[in-house]
Amino acid sequence: MNIILLGAPGSGKGTQAAKLQGAYGLAHISTGDILRAAVKEGSPLGTQAKKYMDAGDLVPDEIVIGLIKDRLAQDDTVKGFILDGFPRTTAQAIALDEQLSDMKRSIDITLAIDVDAEVIVKRICSRRFCPMCGHICGPADGEFCPLCGAKLEQRDDDREDVVRNRLEVYEQSTAPLIDYYRGKGVLCMIDGDRSVDEVWADVRDAVA
Ligand code: AMP
């Protein structure tokens, strides 16, 4: 099963992708995670990507498309994959179609997780992450990571001004992909403005 998770930043794509990975053993491919790892490593790709990410802008298509081509060529994707945060532009969606068609594969379902923009701003701005183990926390977790005890931090791109820009970029560049995948007959809309478990129940039904 090959799945795309579409949705604005903070819509809960990453959380649902992790649940899908756990339930179905699919490869979880998050371009945001790949890019953040490159930034942390200080690789040339990371240095190039960082300025776009810090501003909440999209990293240029050719960079991200190259990353995904390499990632889809890895063996663990053969049993199926979840794309989380890719594609984000029509050019990326077309490149993905070409790549999958060359590999004699296709997308089975695109889940579009829908959440109101103001709910997202509140959600993301209160989000913290653990710089040691990567765990994502909410306001209830306090100042320290519940898993490893490190002091929690805010991601540079989770500040309110950056979040508002990320939402605008989503509306302009990524939201049109909802119609793109509806046109291909593989779209399923999910109401993301509910608890993680309620959203998961719909996600599981949709892929079953
Ligand atoms: P995410 O964690 O998916 O919200 O991604 C964090 C940041 O990485 C985004 O705000 C973009 O700057 C960059 N990024 C992630 N995926 C893509 C993509 N498919 N195309 C362009 N930029 C991306």
mmCIF file of N, CA and C and ligand atoms in Angstrom, residues 8-10 13 30-33 35-36 49 52-54 56-61 64 68 84-89 92 127 155 157 166, ligand 1:
data_model
loop_
_atom_site.group_PDB
_atom_site.id
_atom_site.type_symbol
_atom_site.label_atom_id
_atom_site.label_comp_id
_atom_site.label_asym_id
_atom_site.label_seq_id
_atom_site.Cartn_x
_atom_site.Cartn_y
_atom_site.Cartn_z
ATOM 1 N N ALA A 8 -1.900 20.714 6.058
ATOM 2 C CA ALA A 8 -1.085 21.870 6.435
ATOM 3 C C ALA A 8 -0.099 21.446 7.526
ATOM 4 N N PRO A 9 0.967 22.241 7.725
ATOM 5 C CA PRO A 9 1.857 21.947 8.842
ATOM 6 C C PRO A 9 1.037 21.966 10.129
ATOM 7 N N GLY A 10 1.266 20.999 11.006
ATOM 8 C CA GLY A 10 0.526 20.982 12.273
ATOM 9 C C GLY A 10 -0.835 20.311 12.173
ATOM 10 N N LYS A 13 -0.231 15.174 10.392
ATOM 11 C CA LYS A 13 0.250 14.184 9.409
ATOM 12 C C LYS A 13 1.300 13.255 10.011
ATOM 13 N N SER A 30 9.379 11.175 5.510
ATOM 14 C CA SER A 30 9.056 12.571 5.804
ATOM 15 C C SER A 30 10.169 13.453 5.261
ATOM 16 N N THR A 31 9.848 14.283 4.269
ATOM 17 C CA THR A 31 10.892 15.150 3.706
ATOM 18 C C THR A 31 11.359 16.162 4.757
ATOM 19 N N GLY A 32 10.439 16.595 5.646
ATOM 20 C CA GLY A 32 10.835 17.522 6.715
ATOM 21 C C GLY A 32 11.894 16.879 7.606
ATOM 22 N N ASP A 33 11.693 15.595 7.981
ATOM 23 C CA ASP A 33 12.668 14.895 8.835
ATOM 24 C C ASP A 33 14.006 14.724 8.103
ATOM 25 N N LEU A 35 15.220 16.596 5.742
ATOM 26 C CA LEU A 35 15.889 17.906 5.638
ATOM 27 C C LEU A 35 16.442 18.349 6.993
ATOM 28 N N ARG A 36 15.668 18.125 8.074
ATOM 29 C CA ARG A 36 16.168 18.515 9.416
ATOM 30 C C ARG A 36 17.423 17.722 9.782
ATOM 31 N N ALA A 49 19.308 24.103 2.520
ATOM 32 C CA ALA A 49 17.886 24.022 2.869
ATOM 33 C C ALA A 49 17.523 24.929 4.047
ATOM 34 N N TYR A 52 15.641 28.366 3.778
ATOM 35 C CA TYR A 52 14.229 28.283 3.369
ATOM 36 C C TYR A 52 13.380 27.811 4.551
ATOM 37 N N MET A 53 13.883 26.800 5.258
ATOM 38 C CA MET A 53 13.113 26.207 6.362
ATOM 39 C C MET A 53 12.922 27.217 7.492
ATOM 40 N N ASP A 54 13.974 27.951 7.828
ATOM 41 C CA ASP A 54 13.859 28.923 8.925
ATOM 42 C C ASP A 54 12.834 30.008 8.608
ATOM 43 N N GLY A 56 10.184 29.452 6.779
ATOM 44 C CA GLY A 56 8.880 28.821 6.539
ATOM 45 C C GLY A 56 8.566 28.708 5.056
ATOM 46 N N ASP A 57 9.579 28.872 4.203
ATOM 47 C CA ASP A 57 9.369 28.746 2.753
ATOM 48 C C ASP A 57 9.678 27.322 2.305
ATOM 49 N N LEU A 58 9.255 26.986 1.094
ATOM 50 C CA LEU A 58 9.537 25.650 0.572
ATOM 51 C C LEU A 58 10.972 25.590 0.054
ATOM 52 N N VAL A 59 11.616 24.474 0.307
ATOM 53 C CA VAL A 59 12.931 24.190 -0.270
ATOM 54 C C VAL A 59 12.690 23.959 -1.774
ATOM 55 N N PRO A 60 13.600 24.439 -2.663
ATOM 56 C CA PRO A 60 13.335 24.318 -4.101
ATOM 57 C C PRO A 60 13.002 22.880 -4.542
ATOM 58 N N ASP A 61 12.085 22.805 -5.518
ATOM 59 C CA ASP A 61 11.585 21.502 -5.993
ATOM 60 C C ASP A 61 12.706 20.538 -6.363
ATOM 61 N N VAL A 64 14.236 18.718 -3.353
ATOM 62 C CA VAL A 64 13.358 17.772 -2.661
ATOM 63 C C VAL A 64 13.027 16.577 -3.573
ATOM 64 N N ILE A 68 13.678 12.556 -2.741
ATOM 65 C CA ILE A 68 12.627 11.535 -2.774
ATOM 66 C C ILE A 68 12.978 10.416 -3.758
ATOM 67 N N ASP A 84 4.968 11.726 3.793
ATOM 68 C CA ASP A 84 4.498 12.694 4.793
ATOM 69 C C ASP A 84 5.224 14.022 4.519
ATOM 70 N N GLY A 85 4.492 14.972 3.914
ATOM 71 C CA GLY A 85 5.121 16.268 3.602
ATOM 72 C C GLY A 85 5.658 16.340 2.181
ATOM 73 N N PHE A 86 5.360 15.361 1.370
ATOM 74 C CA PHE A 86 5.731 15.339 -0.052
ATOM 75 C C PHE A 86 4.625 14.601 -0.797
ATOM 76 N N PRO A 87 4.144 15.113 -1.929
ATOM 77 C CA PRO A 87 4.532 16.346 -2.610
ATOM 78 C C PRO A 87 3.885 17.575 -1.972
ATOM 79 N N ARG A 88 4.514 18.737 -2.207
ATOM 80 C CA ARG A 88 3.978 19.996 -1.686
ATOM 81 C C ARG A 88 3.723 21.008 -2.795
ATOM 82 N N THR A 89 4.067 20.651 -4.030
ATOM 83 C CA THR A 89 3.781 21.522 -5.181
ATOM 84 C C THR A 89 3.321 20.622 -6.332
ATOM 85 N N GLN A 92 6.189 18.842 -7.905
ATOM 86 C CA GLN A 92 6.621 17.659 -7.144
ATOM 87 C C GLN A 92 5.676 16.485 -7.395
ATOM 88 N N ARG A 127 3.896 23.785 20.527
ATOM 89 C CA ARG A 127 4.618 22.519 20.357
ATOM 90 C C ARG A 127 6.092 22.690 20.764
ATOM 91 N N ARG A 155 11.063 24.563 17.817
ATOM 92 C CA ARG A 155 11.706 24.549 16.510
ATOM 93 C C ARG A 155 11.711 25.968 15.963
ATOM 94 N N ASP A 157 11.164 27.023 13.105
ATOM 95 C CA ASP A 157 10.051 27.285 12.187
ATOM 96 C C ASP A 157 8.684 27.098 12.854
ATOM 97 N N ARG A 166 4.117 29.684 6.773
ATOM 98 C CA ARG A 166 4.016 28.290 6.314
ATOM 99 C C ARG A 166 2.583 27.971 5.884
HETATM 100 P P1 AMP B 1 7.574 19.674 7.727
HETATM 101 O O1 AMP B 1 8.224 19.092 8.938
HETATM 102 O O2 AMP B 1 7.024 18.640 6.783
HETATM 103 O O3 AMP B 1 6.540 20.733 8.073
HETATM 104 O O4 AMP B 1 8.730 20.421 6.898
HETATM 105 C C1 AMP B 1 9.523 21.423 7.467
HETATM 106 C C2 AMP B 1 10.084 22.321 6.376
HETATM 107 O O5 AMP B 1 10.900 21.547 5.482
HETATM 108 C C3 AMP B 1 9.053 22.996 5.484
HETATM 109 O O6 AMP B 1 8.528 24.194 6.042
HETATM 110 C C4 AMP B 1 9.885 23.268 4.220
HETATM 111 O O7 AMP B 1 10.759 24.364 4.408
HETATM 112 C C5 AMP B 1 10.742 22.016 4.139
HETATM 113 N N1 AMP B 1 10.077 20.947 3.354
HETATM 114 C C6 AMP B 1 9.625 19.746 3.809
HETATM 115 N N2 AMP B 1 9.072 19.035 2.821
HETATM 116 C C7 AMP B 1 9.164 19.805 1.704
HETATM 117 C C8 AMP B 1 8.751 19.635 0.344
HETATM 118 N N3 AMP B 1 8.112 18.531 -0.068
HETATM 119 N N4 AMP B 1 9.013 20.646 -0.529
HETATM 120 C C9 AMP B 1 9.664 21.752 -0.138
HETATM 121 N N5 AMP B 1 10.058 22.001 1.121
HETATM 122 C C10 AMP B 1 9.816 21.018 2.046
#
